Every structure is written in C-alpha cells, then in structure tokens.
C-alpha cells in the first residue's frame, strides 16, 4: 500500500473494534481477505473470525502470517505500542502506561524492529525459517569459550550518508572476519564497530566482542573516521545507541535499521511506517 493510500491511524485511546478495522484496511485494502499461503483474494467466511481460501483451501485469521499476528496482542494495544515505539518511549514506561507485562512490550518492540528490517529485501537473509534473527555471534563473555575473530561470521552492513539522507544495507559477500583483513581503520561504539569508507559506503558496520579490539588493536584508532564528520547522523547514531544501553551484538542489524528509519522519518511519519510494516506478511527466508 502506497503512503498516499495508507489509512490514517485513529486517535488514542481507541476501541478494539475500531483498531481491528483500521488494521484490516491496512492489511487488505479494498481487495478483501488475502490468503497468507497463496496470496489469493477470494475467501469465504467461517465461524470465529476465520476465513478459508477458495484456491488452496487454507484456513486463516485476519492477521495470520503477518507481523501483527506474531504476538497475542490486541489491535488497540498494537496501535499504542507503535506510537510509543515511534516516540522512543522506553519499554518499561510503555508497559506501565498500558498496563502490560514488560516482557510483552519488549517482544512487541522486537517484532516492530524485525518488520522494519524486512522492509529491506536485502536484509531478509538475516532471518531464519521462523522469521527470527539469525544469531551469528555467540555473545559469550568468557575468554576461554570465545571463538577466534578469524572465524567470526557477524554480518556487515554498509552505512551511506549523503547530504540529509542515510541508507543502511546489508553488504553482500563479506563477514566481520573479512573486514579485519581490509586496509581500513576501525572505531567502536559500545559493541558496534565502524570503519573507514569502503566501496561507496561512508562506513562499514558490524557487531564485535571486546576480543577483536585486543587482537586487532593496531586497526582501532582514536582519530575521527569519515562518518564522524557527518555530525548530524553521527550524533543521531550515538544518541540512540546510548538510549538502547548497549544492545546485544547479535541484534545490531535490527537497531541499525531502526536508526535509519528514525533518521528518515518524523515521529508521526515513523508511526505510520511502523504500522504499515506490521501489516506486512512475514517474508520467507531466502536462506
């Protein structure tokens, strides 16, 4: 659904029926029910808010196969959580305000980040068959169990900052272990490593444990990298990584794509972008 045709979300608070109607319009548009298995738009109604596809006979509910259906969260709460996420509301505060369990809000925020990530087709290979982020980094703390950086498979993303725009994309064909062999200087922010410019990108970015900063100490520099001269974006990046309080290394692709979305959109526009992403079907993994 194009931005021009995206329905405007109702004001909060909102009834469950009105919220469900909004998401139904967002998911189906004017076509009616869409089968999550075959994409056919002809289905007939069953009991208990279910439909059956006339083509493949698959039985589904309103949000089956979509990010909205990932958590058992009522539509009116999804509307509120999307608004809280767009505003940068801390999960604890959102949980308190909405009367939800903190773990539920954390899971909802993760689903939102996954939905944003998969809007970029190039990043879909970062998900497994269940639609979860593939864990490349073992994220261990003991030096005796931490593998060598030479076998690190952490994915590498490229950050391109051009005037007032920014794009974050998965850099195909290389892993973190490869970057250590490139003639590039590096710098770390928490567990995020940034590099000198490379093949049109302002910087490469990947997750890293503390071991690399010891093993490849000569590659880490105190002088500014090129991306740091893009002060507006670099301040934005630092501010949000501080806000996240050092996320797990394996989750860095989610947070980098979120930072890209926040940089590109105002809070209101980001809210609509998030709602549209939640209405997307969970894509099959190309892995």
Short mmCIF file of C-alpha atoms in Angstrom, two decimals:
data_model
loop_
_atom_site.label_atom_id
_atom_site.label_comp_id
_atom_site.label_asym_id
_atom_site.label_seq_id
_atom_site.Cartn_x
_atom_site.Cartn_y
_atom_site.Cartn_z
CA UNK A 1 0.00 0.00 0.00
CA UNK A 2 1.48 3.33 -1.05
CA UNK A 3 1.98 6.11 1.52
CA UNK A 4 -0.71 8.19 -0.18
CA UNK A 5 -3.28 5.43 0.28
CA UNK A 6 -2.23 4.37 3.77
CA UNK A 7 -5.16 4.96 6.14
CA UNK A 8 -4.51 7.37 8.97
CA UNK A 9 -4.46 5.68 12.38
CA UNK A 10 -7.32 6.57 14.70
CA UNK A 11 -6.62 8.69 17.74
CA UNK A 12 -5.76 7.03 21.03
CA UNK A 13 -7.30 5.59 23.10
CA UNK A 14 -9.34 3.54 20.65
CA UNK A 15 -11.80 0.67 20.88
CA UNK A 16 -10.78 -2.85 19.94
CA UNK A 17 -13.28 -2.96 17.06
CA UNK A 18 -12.08 0.31 15.55
CA UNK A 19 -8.43 -0.70 15.89
CA UNK A 20 -9.14 -4.07 14.25
CA UNK A 21 -10.99 -2.32 11.41
CA UNK A 22 -8.02 0.00 10.86
CA UNK A 23 -5.54 -2.87 10.66
CA UNK A 24 -7.88 -4.86 8.44
CA UNK A 25 -7.98 -1.96 5.97
CA UNK A 26 -4.21 -1.64 6.23
CA UNK A 27 -3.71 -5.36 5.52
CA UNK A 28 -6.41 -5.95 2.93
CA UNK A 29 -7.08 -2.58 1.35
CA UNK A 30 -10.09 -2.93 -0.93
CA UNK A 31 -9.34 -6.48 -2.06
CA UNK A 32 -10.87 -8.26 0.91
CA UNK A 33 -9.22 -11.22 2.67
CA UNK A 34 -5.79 -12.19 1.34
CA UNK A 35 -4.65 -15.78 1.79
CA UNK A 36 -1.29 -15.85 3.62
CA UNK A 37 -0.34 -19.10 1.87
CA UNK A 38 -1.05 -18.45 -1.82
CA UNK A 39 -1.98 -14.75 -1.97
CA UNK A 40 -5.42 -15.43 -3.46
CA UNK A 41 -8.03 -12.76 -2.73
CA UNK A 42 -11.12 -14.94 -2.82
CA UNK A 43 -12.11 -16.42 0.53
CA UNK A 44 -15.30 -17.21 2.36
CA UNK A 45 -16.13 -16.58 5.99
CA UNK A 46 -16.14 -19.27 8.66
CA UNK A 47 -17.05 -19.00 12.32
CA UNK A 48 -14.83 -17.43 15.00
CA UNK A 49 -13.43 -14.69 12.75
CA UNK A 50 -11.80 -17.12 10.31
CA UNK A 51 -11.65 -17.36 6.52
CA UNK A 52 -10.96 -20.16 4.06
CA UNK A 53 -9.19 -19.59 0.78
CA UNK A 54 -11.20 -20.72 -2.26
CA UNK A 55 -7.99 -21.51 -4.12
CA UNK A 56 -5.76 -23.52 -1.76
CA UNK A 57 -8.36 -24.20 0.98
CA UNK A 58 -6.08 -22.75 3.66
CA UNK A 59 -7.93 -21.58 6.79
CA UNK A 60 -6.65 -18.34 8.30
CA UNK A 61 -7.49 -15.50 10.62
CA UNK A 62 -7.41 -11.80 9.92
CA UNK A 63 -3.70 -11.30 10.66
CA UNK A 64 -2.34 -14.82 10.09
CA UNK A 65 1.16 -14.77 8.63
CA UNK A 66 1.66 -11.05 9.28
CA UNK A 67 3.90 -9.40 11.82
CA UNK A 68 0.75 -8.28 13.64
CA UNK A 69 -0.03 -11.90 14.36
CA UNK A 70 3.39 -12.62 15.83
CA UNK A 71 2.34 -11.71 19.38
CA UNK A 72 -1.02 -12.26 21.03
CA UNK A 73 -1.57 -8.54 21.41
CA UNK A 74 -4.99 -6.97 20.72
CA UNK A 75 -5.11 -4.44 17.85
CA UNK A 76 -5.78 -1.47 20.15
CA UNK A 77 -2.56 -2.23 22.03
CA UNK A 78 -0.61 -2.56 18.80
CA UNK A 79 -1.72 0.96 17.89
CA UNK A 80 -0.50 2.28 21.22
CA UNK A 81 2.76 0.31 21.11
CA UNK A 82 3.56 1.53 17.60
CA UNK A 83 3.06 5.13 18.76
CA UNK A 84 5.24 4.53 21.83
CA UNK A 85 7.96 2.93 19.72
CA UNK A 86 7.94 5.82 17.24
CA UNK A 87 8.19 8.31 20.09
CA UNK A 88 11.16 6.43 21.57
CA UNK A 89 9.28 5.54 24.75
CA UNK A 90 11.27 3.19 26.97
CA UNK A 91 9.67 -0.29 27.15
CA UNK A 92 9.30 -0.04 30.95
CA UNK A 93 7.38 3.22 30.63
CA UNK A 94 5.20 1.85 27.84
CA UNK A 95 4.42 -1.24 29.92
CA UNK A 96 3.45 0.90 32.91
CA UNK A 97 1.29 3.28 30.87
CA UNK A 98 -0.53 0.50 29.02
CA UNK A 99 -0.80 -1.93 31.92
CA UNK A 100 1.14 -4.60 30.05
CA UNK A 101 3.83 -7.02 31.16
CA UNK A 102 7.32 -5.68 30.46
CA UNK A 103 8.27 -8.84 28.57
CA UNK A 104 5.27 -8.38 26.29
CA UNK A 105 6.36 -4.86 25.37
CA UNK A 106 9.94 -5.98 24.74
CA UNK A 107 8.68 -8.73 22.45
CA UNK A 108 6.41 -6.27 20.63
CA UNK A 109 9.30 -3.84 20.12
CA UNK A 110 11.41 -6.69 18.72
CA UNK A 111 8.62 -7.61 16.30
CA UNK A 112 8.48 -3.98 15.15
CA UNK A 113 12.23 -3.99 14.55
CA UNK A 114 12.01 -7.26 12.60
CA UNK A 115 9.20 -5.79 10.50
CA UNK A 116 11.30 -2.70 9.75
CA UNK A 117 14.35 -4.83 8.89
CA UNK A 118 12.47 -6.99 6.39
CA UNK A 119 11.11 -4.00 4.50
CA UNK A 120 14.62 -4.05 3.06
CA UNK A 121 14.63 -7.14 0.85
CA UNK A 122 18.41 -7.31 1.01
CA UNK A 123 18.27 -7.88 4.78
CA UNK A 124 15.83 -10.79 4.69
CA UNK A 125 18.68 -13.31 4.57
CA UNK A 126 19.37 -12.30 8.19
CA UNK A 127 16.22 -14.18 9.25
CA UNK A 128 15.79 -17.91 9.70
CA UNK A 129 12.82 -20.02 8.58
CA UNK A 130 10.85 -18.99 11.68
CA UNK A 131 11.28 -15.29 10.96
CA UNK A 132 13.76 -14.82 13.80
CA UNK A 133 17.08 -13.03 13.53
CA UNK A 134 19.90 -15.47 12.81
CA UNK A 135 22.44 -15.45 15.63
CA UNK A 136 25.89 -15.14 14.11
CA UNK A 137 27.70 -14.05 17.25
CA UNK A 138 27.87 -16.50 20.20
CA UNK A 139 27.68 -13.45 22.51
CA UNK A 140 29.78 -15.15 25.19
CA UNK A 141 31.63 -13.42 27.99
CA UNK A 142 34.34 -15.88 28.97
CA UNK A 143 37.62 -15.55 27.08
CA UNK A 144 38.19 -19.29 27.23
CA UNK A 145 34.96 -20.02 25.32
CA UNK A 146 35.05 -17.08 22.90
CA UNK A 147 35.99 -18.15 19.35
CA UNK A 148 38.74 -16.52 17.33
CA UNK A 149 37.91 -13.33 15.43
CA UNK A 150 39.26 -15.08 12.34
CA UNK A 151 36.12 -17.24 12.23
CA UNK A 152 33.62 -14.50 13.18
CA UNK A 153 30.56 -14.61 10.92
CA UNK A 154 28.91 -11.42 12.13
CA UNK A 155 27.18 -9.79 9.12
CA UNK A 156 28.47 -6.48 7.80
CA UNK A 157 26.20 -3.57 6.95
CA UNK A 158 27.10 -0.52 4.92
CA UNK A 159 26.11 2.96 6.06
CA UNK A 160 25.89 5.62 3.37
CA UNK A 161 25.38 9.21 4.48
CA UNK A 162 24.64 11.62 1.63
CA UNK A 163 23.68 15.19 2.44
CA UNK A 164 20.48 14.85 4.50
CA UNK A 165 19.79 11.20 3.71
CA UNK A 166 21.14 7.94 5.08
CA UNK A 167 20.83 4.33 4.00
CA UNK A 168 21.82 1.15 5.78
CA UNK A 169 22.14 -2.00 3.70
CA UNK A 170 23.49 -5.49 4.14
CA UNK A 171 26.91 -5.66 2.46
CA UNK A 172 26.80 -8.90 0.48
CA UNK A 173 29.56 -11.43 0.46
CA UNK A 174 31.63 -10.34 3.45
CA UNK A 175 31.63 -11.07 7.17
CA UNK A 176 33.26 -9.27 10.08
CA UNK A 177 36.28 -11.57 9.86
CA UNK A 178 36.92 -10.28 6.32
CA UNK A 179 36.88 -6.62 7.35
CA UNK A 180 39.77 -7.19 9.77
CA UNK A 181 41.88 -8.09 6.73
CA UNK A 182 40.99 -4.94 4.79
CA UNK A 183 43.27 -1.85 4.92
CA UNK A 184 40.67 0.06 6.94
CA UNK A 185 40.88 1.85 10.25
CA UNK A 186 38.18 0.98 12.78
CA UNK A 187 36.47 2.54 15.76
CA UNK A 188 33.98 1.09 18.23
CA UNK A 189 30.84 2.46 19.86
CA UNK A 190 29.88 0.03 22.59
CA UNK A 191 29.96 -3.28 20.68
CA UNK A 192 29.38 -1.66 17.27
CA UNK A 193 32.44 -1.35 15.03
CA UNK A 194 32.61 1.30 12.29
CA UNK A 195 35.20 1.54 9.53
CA UNK A 196 36.76 3.94 7.07
CA UNK A 197 34.82 4.43 3.78
CA UNK A 198 34.64 1.33 1.60
CA UNK A 199 33.24 0.84 -1.93
CA UNK A 200 30.90 3.81 -1.86
CA UNK A 201 29.77 3.37 1.74
CA UNK A 202 30.62 6.04 4.27
CA UNK A 203 31.38 3.24 6.74
CA UNK A 204 31.03 -0.47 7.25
CA UNK A 205 29.35 -1.51 10.49
CA UNK A 206 29.21 -4.79 12.37
CA UNK A 207 28.88 -6.20 15.86
CA UNK A 208 32.01 -7.17 17.71
CA UNK A 209 33.05 -8.50 21.10
CA UNK A 210 35.90 -6.97 23.08
CA UNK A 211 38.35 -9.61 21.86
CA UNK A 212 38.72 -8.01 18.42
CA UNK A 213 39.69 -4.70 19.94
CA UNK A 214 42.54 -6.54 21.65
CA UNK A 215 43.54 -8.84 18.78
CA UNK A 216 43.44 -6.09 16.16
CA UNK A 217 44.37 -3.16 18.39
CA UNK A 218 46.50 -1.58 15.66
CA UNK A 219 43.43 -1.18 13.44
CA UNK A 220 41.43 0.76 16.04
CA UNK A 221 42.23 4.45 16.00
CA UNK A 222 41.47 7.49 18.10
CA UNK A 223 41.39 9.89 15.16
CA UNK A 224 37.92 10.56 13.69
CA UNK A 225 36.58 8.37 10.90
CA UNK A 226 34.90 9.89 7.85
CA UNK A 227 31.45 9.06 9.20
CA UNK A 228 32.12 11.20 12.27
CA UNK A 229 32.33 14.28 10.04
CA UNK A 230 28.67 13.67 9.23
CA UNK A 231 27.91 15.16 12.60
CA UNK A 232 24.12 15.21 12.38
CA UNK A 233 23.88 11.50 11.63
CA UNK A 234 26.77 10.50 13.89
CA UNK A 235 25.19 12.35 16.84
CA UNK A 236 21.91 10.60 15.99
CA UNK A 237 23.67 7.22 15.96
CA UNK A 238 25.39 7.84 19.30
CA UNK A 239 22.23 9.14 20.93
CA UNK A 240 20.20 6.08 20.03
CA UNK A 241 22.91 3.60 20.99
CA UNK A 242 23.09 5.31 24.37
CA UNK A 243 19.30 5.07 24.55
CA UNK A 244 19.45 1.32 23.89
CA UNK A 245 22.01 0.88 26.69
CA UNK A 246 24.35 -1.31 24.69
CA UNK A 247 22.15 -3.87 22.87
CA UNK A 248 23.30 -7.44 22.34
CA UNK A 249 25.78 -7.68 19.45
CA UNK A 250 23.62 -10.18 17.58
CA UNK A 251 20.78 -7.63 17.48
CA UNK A 252 22.79 -4.83 15.85
CA UNK A 253 21.21 -5.16 12.37
CA UNK A 254 17.78 -4.54 13.93
CA UNK A 255 18.95 -1.42 15.71
CA UNK A 256 20.87 -0.03 12.74
CA UNK A 257 17.80 -0.33 10.50
CA UNK A 258 15.71 1.29 13.22
CA UNK A 259 18.20 4.17 13.45
CA UNK A 260 17.95 4.57 9.67
CA UNK A 261 14.14 4.75 9.88
CA UNK A 262 14.27 7.27 12.73
CA UNK A 263 16.68 9.45 10.78
CA UNK A 264 14.48 9.41 7.69
CA UNK A 265 11.10 9.96 9.33
CA UNK A 266 9.50 12.37 11.75
CA UNK A 267 7.80 10.76 14.75
CA UNK A 268 4.34 10.90 13.12
CA UNK A 269 5.64 9.55 9.81
CA UNK A 270 7.59 6.84 11.61
CA UNK A 271 4.43 5.77 13.41
CA UNK A 272 2.65 5.26 10.08
CA UNK A 273 5.71 3.50 8.64
CA UNK A 274 5.77 1.13 11.64
CA UNK A 275 2.06 0.37 11.34
CA UNK A 276 2.45 -0.39 7.63
CA UNK A 277 5.42 -2.67 8.35
CA UNK A 278 3.43 -4.56 11.00
CA UNK A 279 0.75 -5.23 8.39
CA UNK A 280 3.27 -6.89 6.04
CA UNK A 281 3.40 -10.64 5.63
CA UNK A 282 6.40 -12.22 7.35
CA UNK A 283 8.62 -12.94 4.33
CA UNK A 284 10.01 -16.41 3.69
CA UNK A 285 13.70 -16.66 4.41
CA UNK A 286 15.83 -16.75 1.23
CA UNK A 287 18.47 -18.76 3.09
#
